[in-house]
PDB file of C-alpha atoms in Angstrom:
ATOM      1  CA  MET Q 177     -31.252  27.666 -45.358  1.00 52.00           C
ATOM      2  CA  LYS Q 178     -29.298  29.844 -43.014  1.00 53.00           C
ATOM      3  CA  SER Q 179     -31.146  28.677 -40.483  1.00 50.00           C
ATOM      4  CA  ASN Q 180     -30.721  24.902 -40.210  1.00 48.00           C
ATOM      5  CA  LEU Q 181     -27.206  26.487 -41.161  1.00 40.00           C
ATOM      6  CA  LEU Q 182     -27.097  28.385 -37.648  1.00 39.00           C
ATOM      7  CA  LEU Q 183     -28.623  25.496 -36.762  1.00 38.00           C
ATOM      8  CA  LEU Q 184     -26.011  22.867 -37.649  1.00 36.00           C
ATOM      9  CA  ILE Q 185     -23.639  25.087 -36.564  1.00 41.00           C
ATOM     10  CA  ILE Q 186     -25.155  24.626 -32.835  1.00 41.00           C
ATOM     11  CA  VAL Q 187     -25.614  20.935 -32.797  1.00 38.00           C
ATOM     12  CA  SER Q 188     -21.657  20.726 -34.034  1.00 38.00           C
ATOM     13  CA  ALA Q 189     -20.352  22.912 -31.202  1.00 39.00           C
ATOM     14  CA  LEU Q 190     -22.440  20.895 -28.206  1.00 40.00           C
ATOM     15  CA  LEU Q 191     -21.785  17.652 -29.330  1.00 40.00           C
ATOM     16  CA  SER Q 192     -17.712  19.010 -29.686  1.00 43.00           C
ATOM     17  CA  GLY Q 193     -17.209  18.254 -26.068  1.00 48.00           C
ATOM     18  CA  CYS Q 194     -18.887  14.814 -25.951  1.00 58.00           C
ATOM     19  CA  GLY Q 195     -16.721  11.478 -26.607  1.00 82.00           C
ATOM     20  CA  THR Q 196     -14.609   9.344 -25.303  1.00 90.00           C
ATOM     21  CA  MET Q 197     -10.869  10.709 -25.118  1.00 94.00           C
ATOM     22  CA  GLN Q 198      -7.254   8.612 -24.334  1.00 95.00           C
ATOM     23  CA  PHE Q 199      -5.988   9.329 -21.626  1.00 95.00           C
ATOM     24  CA  THR Q 200      -2.022   7.628 -20.837  1.00 96.00           C
ATOM     25  CA  PRO Q 201      -1.155   7.725 -17.518  1.00 97.00           C
ATOM     26  CA  GLN Q 202       1.924   8.713 -16.556  1.00 97.00           C
ATOM     27  CA  GLU Q 203       3.776   8.892 -13.341  1.00 97.00           C
ATOM     28  CA  TYR Q 204       3.496  12.014 -10.501  1.00 96.00           C
ATOM     29  CA  PRO Q 205       6.454  12.775  -8.961  1.00 95.00           C
ATOM     30  CA  LEU Q 206       5.981  12.260  -5.307  1.00 96.00           C
ATOM     31  CA  ARG Q 207       9.198  14.295  -2.854  1.00 95.00           C
ATOM     32  CA  ASP Q 208      10.948  12.452  -0.247  1.00 94.00           C
ATOM     33  CA  GLY Q 209       9.552  11.560   2.811  1.00 94.00           C
ATOM     34  CA  LEU Q 210       6.881  10.496   1.784  1.00 96.00           C
ATOM     35  CA  ILE Q 211       7.924   7.173   1.997  1.00 97.00           C
ATOM     36  CA  PRO Q 212       9.388   6.133   5.839  1.00 96.00           C
ATOM     37  CA  PRO Q 213      12.419   4.691   4.961  1.00 96.00           C
ATOM     38  CA  MET Q 214      12.119   0.328   4.979  1.00 96.00           C
ATOM     39  CA  LYS Q 215      14.325  -2.316   5.285  1.00 95.00           C
ATOM     40  CA  VAL Q 216      14.594  -4.678   2.585  1.00 96.00           C
ATOM     41  CA  ILE Q 217      16.796  -8.718   2.703  1.00 95.00           C
ATOM     42  CA  GLY Q 218      16.385  -9.223  -0.768  1.00 93.00           C
ATOM     43  CA  ASN Q 219      16.275  -8.509  -4.015  1.00 94.00           C
ATOM     44  CA  VAL Q 220      12.279  -6.988  -4.560  1.00 96.00           C
ATOM     45  CA  SER Q 221      10.507  -7.426  -8.299  1.00 97.00           C
ATOM     46  CA  ILE Q 222       7.375  -5.556  -8.905  1.00 98.00           C
ATOM     47  CA  LYS Q 223       5.852  -7.234 -12.038  1.00 98.00           C
ATOM     48  CA  ASN Q 224       1.864  -6.298 -13.745  1.00 98.00           C
ATOM     49  CA  SER Q 225      -0.193  -9.296 -13.405  1.00 98.00           C
ATOM     50  CA  GLN Q 226      -2.373  -7.511 -14.530  1.00 97.00           C
ATOM     51  CA  ASP Q 227      -3.082  -9.056 -18.291  1.00 96.00           C
ATOM     52  CA  SER Q 228      -6.421  -6.798 -19.536  1.00 94.00           C
ATOM     53  CA  LYS Q 229      -5.539  -4.380 -22.621  1.00 96.00           C
ATOM     54  CA  GLU Q 230      -9.823  -3.211 -22.401  1.00 96.00           C
ATOM     55  CA  ALA Q 231     -10.509   0.205 -21.906  1.00 95.00           C
ATOM     56  CA  ALA Q 232     -12.329   1.093 -19.042  1.00 96.00           C
ATOM     57  CA  ILE Q 233     -14.049   4.471 -18.179  1.00 95.00           C
ATOM     58  CA  ILE Q 234     -12.477   6.335 -15.676  1.00 96.00           C
ATOM     59  CA  TYR Q 235     -13.882   9.488 -15.375  1.00 96.00           C
ATOM     60  CA  SER Q 236     -17.151  10.106 -17.042  1.00 94.00           C
ATOM     61  CA  TYR Q 237     -18.815  13.685 -16.701  1.00 91.00           C
ATOM     62  CA  GLY Q 238     -21.519  15.966 -19.005  1.00 86.00           C
ATOM     63  CA  GLY Q 239     -20.163  14.091 -22.272  1.00 86.00           C
ATOM     64  CA  SER Q 240     -17.052  13.657 -21.449  1.00 90.00           C
ATOM     65  CA  LYS Q 241     -15.242  11.049 -21.155  1.00 94.00           C
ATOM     66  CA  LEU Q 242     -11.742   9.041 -20.600  1.00 95.00           C
ATOM     67  CA  ALA Q 243     -10.269   5.991 -21.198  1.00 96.00           C
ATOM     68  CA  SER Q 244      -8.337   4.200 -20.264  1.00 97.00           C
ATOM     69  CA  ASP Q 245      -6.683   0.942 -19.502  1.00 96.00           C
ATOM     70  CA  TYR Q 246      -5.915  -0.853 -16.183  1.00 98.00           C
ATOM     71  CA  ASN Q 247      -2.478  -2.343 -17.929  1.00 98.00           C
ATOM     72  CA  LYS Q 248      -1.131   0.085 -17.961  1.00 98.00           C
ATOM     73  CA  ILE Q 249      -2.415   1.872 -15.194  1.00 98.00           C
ATOM     74  CA  THR Q 250      -0.922  -0.987 -13.603  1.00 98.00           C
ATOM     75  CA  GLN Q 251       2.488  -0.218 -15.973  1.00 98.00           C
ATOM     76  CA  VAL Q 252       2.918   3.072 -14.330  1.00 98.00           C
ATOM     77  CA  MET Q 253       1.976   1.350  -9.855  1.00 98.00           C
ATOM     78  CA  VAL Q 254       4.950  -0.941 -11.345  1.00 98.00           C
ATOM     79  CA  GLU Q 255       7.060   1.620 -11.906  1.00 98.00           C
ATOM     80  CA  GLN Q 256       6.663   4.302  -9.875  1.00 98.00           C
ATOM     81  CA  SER Q 257       6.610   1.464  -7.546  1.00 98.00           C
ATOM     82  CA  THR Q 258       9.664   0.685  -8.287  1.00 98.00           C
ATOM     83  CA  LYS Q 259      11.740   3.813  -8.563  1.00 97.00           C
ATOM     84  CA  GLU Q 260      10.482   4.247  -4.260  1.00 97.00           C
ATOM     85  CA  LEU Q 261      11.655   1.077  -3.789  1.00 97.00           C
ATOM     86  CA  LYS Q 262      15.348   2.136  -4.936  1.00 95.00           C
ATOM     87  CA  LYS Q 263      15.215   5.298  -3.114  1.00 95.00           C
ATOM     88  CA  ASN Q 264      13.260   4.278   0.358  1.00 96.00           C
ATOM     89  CA  SER Q 265      14.798   1.503   1.090  1.00 93.00           C
ATOM     90  CA  GLN Q 266      17.662   0.380   3.251  1.00 90.00           C
ATOM     91  CA  LEU Q 267      18.925  -3.154   1.201  1.00 85.00           C
ATOM     92  CA  ILE Q 268      20.752  -5.575   2.778  1.00 86.00           C
ATOM     93  CA  SER Q 269      22.628  -8.288   0.191  1.00 78.00           C
ATOM     94  CA  SER Q 270      21.721 -11.394   0.614  1.00 80.00           C
ATOM     95  CA  SER Q 271      20.385 -14.647  -2.097  1.00 86.00           C
ATOM     96  CA  LYS Q 272      16.888 -14.157  -0.847  1.00 90.00           C
ATOM     97  CA  LEU Q 273      14.621 -13.546  -4.051  1.00 94.00           C
ATOM     98  CA  LYS Q 274      11.305 -11.961  -3.807  1.00 96.00           C
ATOM     99  CA  SER Q 275       8.233 -10.731  -6.081  1.00 98.00           C
ATOM    100  CA  ILE Q 276       5.401  -8.262  -5.462  1.00 98.00           C
ATOM    101  CA  ASP Q 277       2.873  -8.452  -8.068  1.00 98.00           C
ATOM    102  CA  LEU Q 278       0.329  -5.637  -9.327  1.00 98.00           C
ATOM    103  CA  LYS Q 279      -2.454  -5.235 -10.863  1.00 98.00           C
ATOM    104  CA  VAL Q 280      -5.168  -1.184 -10.681  1.00 98.00           C
ATOM    105  CA  THR Q 281      -8.475  -3.050 -11.246  1.00 98.00           C
ATOM    106  CA  TYR Q 282     -10.515   0.037 -10.826  1.00 98.00           C
ATOM    107  CA  LEU Q 283     -10.182   3.443 -10.765  1.00 98.00           C
ATOM    108  CA  LEU Q 284     -12.102   6.255 -11.708  1.00 97.00           C
ATOM    109  CA  SER Q 285     -12.818  10.465 -10.924  1.00 97.00           C
ATOM    110  CA  SER Q 286     -15.638  12.510 -10.115  1.00 96.00           C
ATOM    111  CA  TYR Q 287     -16.161  15.906 -10.508  1.00 95.00           C
ATOM    112  CA  LYS Q 288     -17.460  18.016  -7.856  1.00 90.00           C
ATOM    113  CA  PHE Q 289     -17.311  21.755  -7.950  1.00 88.00           C
ATOM    114  CA  MET Q 290     -14.320  22.730  -9.374  1.00 91.00           C
ATOM    115  CA  TYR Q 291     -12.428  19.210  -8.097  1.00 94.00           C
ATOM    116  CA  TRP Q 292     -12.008  16.155  -9.319  1.00 96.00           C
ATOM    117  CA  THR Q 293     -12.065  12.598  -6.542  1.00 97.00           C
ATOM    118  CA  SER Q 294     -10.631   9.668  -7.164  1.00 98.00           C
ATOM    119  CA  GLU Q 295     -10.894   5.721  -5.854  1.00 98.00           C
ATOM    120  CA  LEU Q 296      -8.598   4.365  -6.910  1.00 98.00           C
ATOM    121  CA  LYS Q 297      -8.585  -0.519  -5.991  1.00 98.00           C
ATOM    122  CA  TYR Q 298      -5.406  -2.720  -6.724  1.00 98.00           C
ATOM    123  CA  THR Q 299      -3.546  -5.736  -5.210  1.00 98.00           C
ATOM    124  CA  ALA Q 300      -0.592  -6.465  -3.502  1.00 98.00           C
ATOM    125  CA  THR Q 301       0.101 -10.276  -3.883  1.00 98.00           C
ATOM    126  CA  LEU Q 302       3.465 -10.767  -2.457  1.00 98.00           C
ATOM    127  CA  GLY Q 303       6.380 -13.932  -3.028  1.00 97.00           C
ATOM    128  CA  ASN Q 304       4.467 -15.533   0.786  1.00 97.00           C
ATOM    129  CA  GLY Q 305       1.212 -15.981  -1.045  1.00 97.00           C
ATOM    130  CA  ARG Q 306      -0.466 -13.012   1.164  1.00 97.00           C
ATOM    131  CA  LYS Q 307      -2.252 -11.126  -1.334  1.00 98.00           C
ATOM    132  CA  ILE Q 308      -3.607  -7.492  -0.078  1.00 98.00           C
ATOM    133  CA  ASP Q 309      -6.877  -5.703  -1.843  1.00 98.00           C
ATOM    134  CA  LYS Q 310      -6.544  -2.391  -1.044  1.00 98.00           C
ATOM    135  CA  THR Q 311      -9.230   1.183  -1.909  1.00 98.00           C
ATOM    136  CA  VAL Q 312      -7.526   4.572  -2.174  1.00 98.00           C
ATOM    137  CA  THR Q 313      -8.160   8.080  -2.253  1.00 97.00           C
ATOM    138  CA  HIS Q 314      -7.695  10.956  -3.273  1.00 97.00           C
ATOM    139  CA  GLY Q 315      -8.301  15.093  -4.997  1.00 95.00           C
ATOM    140  CA  SER Q 316      -7.041  17.144  -6.848  1.00 96.00           C
ATOM    141  CA  GLY Q 317      -8.284  20.659  -8.329  1.00 95.00           C
ATOM    142  CA  ILE Q 318      -6.691  19.572 -12.191  1.00 95.00           C
ATOM    143  CA  LEU Q 319      -8.328  15.882 -13.794  1.00 95.00           C
ATOM    144  CA  ALA Q 320      -5.161  14.672 -14.660  1.00 95.00           C
ATOM    145  CA  GLN Q 321      -2.764  15.508 -11.528  1.00 96.00           C
ATOM    146  CA  ASP Q 322      -6.396  14.180 -10.236  1.00 96.00           C
ATOM    147  CA  LEU Q 323      -5.815  10.481 -11.606  1.00 97.00           C
ATOM    148  CA  ASN Q 324      -2.213  10.489 -11.501  1.00 97.00           C
ATOM    149  CA  GLY Q 325      -1.439  11.567  -7.666  1.00 97.00           C
ATOM    150  CA  CYS Q 326      -4.130   8.562  -7.174  1.00 98.00           C
ATOM    151  CA  ILE Q 327      -1.785   6.670  -8.373  1.00 98.00           C
ATOM    152  CA  ALA Q 328       0.682   7.975  -6.743  1.00 98.00           C
ATOM    153  CA  GLU Q 329      -0.402   7.341  -3.115  1.00 98.00           C
ATOM    154  CA  SER Q 330      -1.927   3.619  -3.898  1.00 98.00           C
ATOM    155  CA  VAL Q 331       2.748   3.316  -3.690  1.00 98.00           C
ATOM    156  CA  ILE Q 332       2.686   5.568  -1.121  1.00 98.00           C
ATOM    157  CA  ASP Q 333      -0.337   3.189   0.392  1.00 98.00           C
ATOM    158  CA  LEU Q 334       1.822   0.014   0.003  1.00 98.00           C
ATOM    159  CA  PHE Q 335       4.919   1.240   0.776  1.00 98.00           C
ATOM    160  CA  LYS Q 336       2.675   2.258   4.124  1.00 98.00           C
ATOM    161  CA  ASP Q 337       1.621  -1.532   4.728  1.00 98.00           C
ATOM    162  CA  ASP Q 338       3.004  -2.970   7.547  1.00 97.00           C
ATOM    163  CA  SER Q 339       2.948  -6.089   5.752  1.00 97.00           C
ATOM    164  CA  VAL Q 340       4.366  -5.226   3.140  1.00 98.00           C
ATOM    165  CA  ARG Q 341       7.623  -3.690   5.150  1.00 97.00           C
ATOM    166  CA  ARG Q 342       7.726  -7.142   7.132  1.00 97.00           C
ATOM    167  CA  TYR Q 343       7.778  -9.497   3.921  1.00 97.00           C
ATOM    168  CA  LEU Q 344      10.011  -7.129   3.129  1.00 97.00           C
ATOM    169  CA  ALA Q 345      12.456  -6.790   5.826  1.00 95.00           C
ATOM    170  CA  GLU Q 346      11.968 -10.334   6.452  1.00 92.00           C
TER     171      GLU Q 346
END
């Protein structure tokens, strides 16, 4: 009886690390200067075009998994992009209306001996019809920072893209 109880305790302890936990993406603040100032002519709206709210595994290692959905991840990118656009733009008044539709289609973090590396894939569709597909990588010694930092790194990547900068300035 005692051996069965001990075995049950050991198995329960081993399985307690297993399972899928929900991950809620959050903005990882960017310091000033990471995005160069940009000229913006017109009013720009940045929208979430990711409709899928289906759970996606964004981290899996040794029985532990984190899940989120690409709509939530895209929304964090949209909100941070909007904030960074306001912070880094030299707005020139115009009646032009411009848009950037964002859609995150992939985010996965991998563990590599006390370090995590992540990859995020997104599509930006500009109001002029141009579609830009990008892949961004990030790394950190903290899992949550790796995932959130990869979203922030994608915002930097978006606003460093020459075609995005040209579109905003025309």
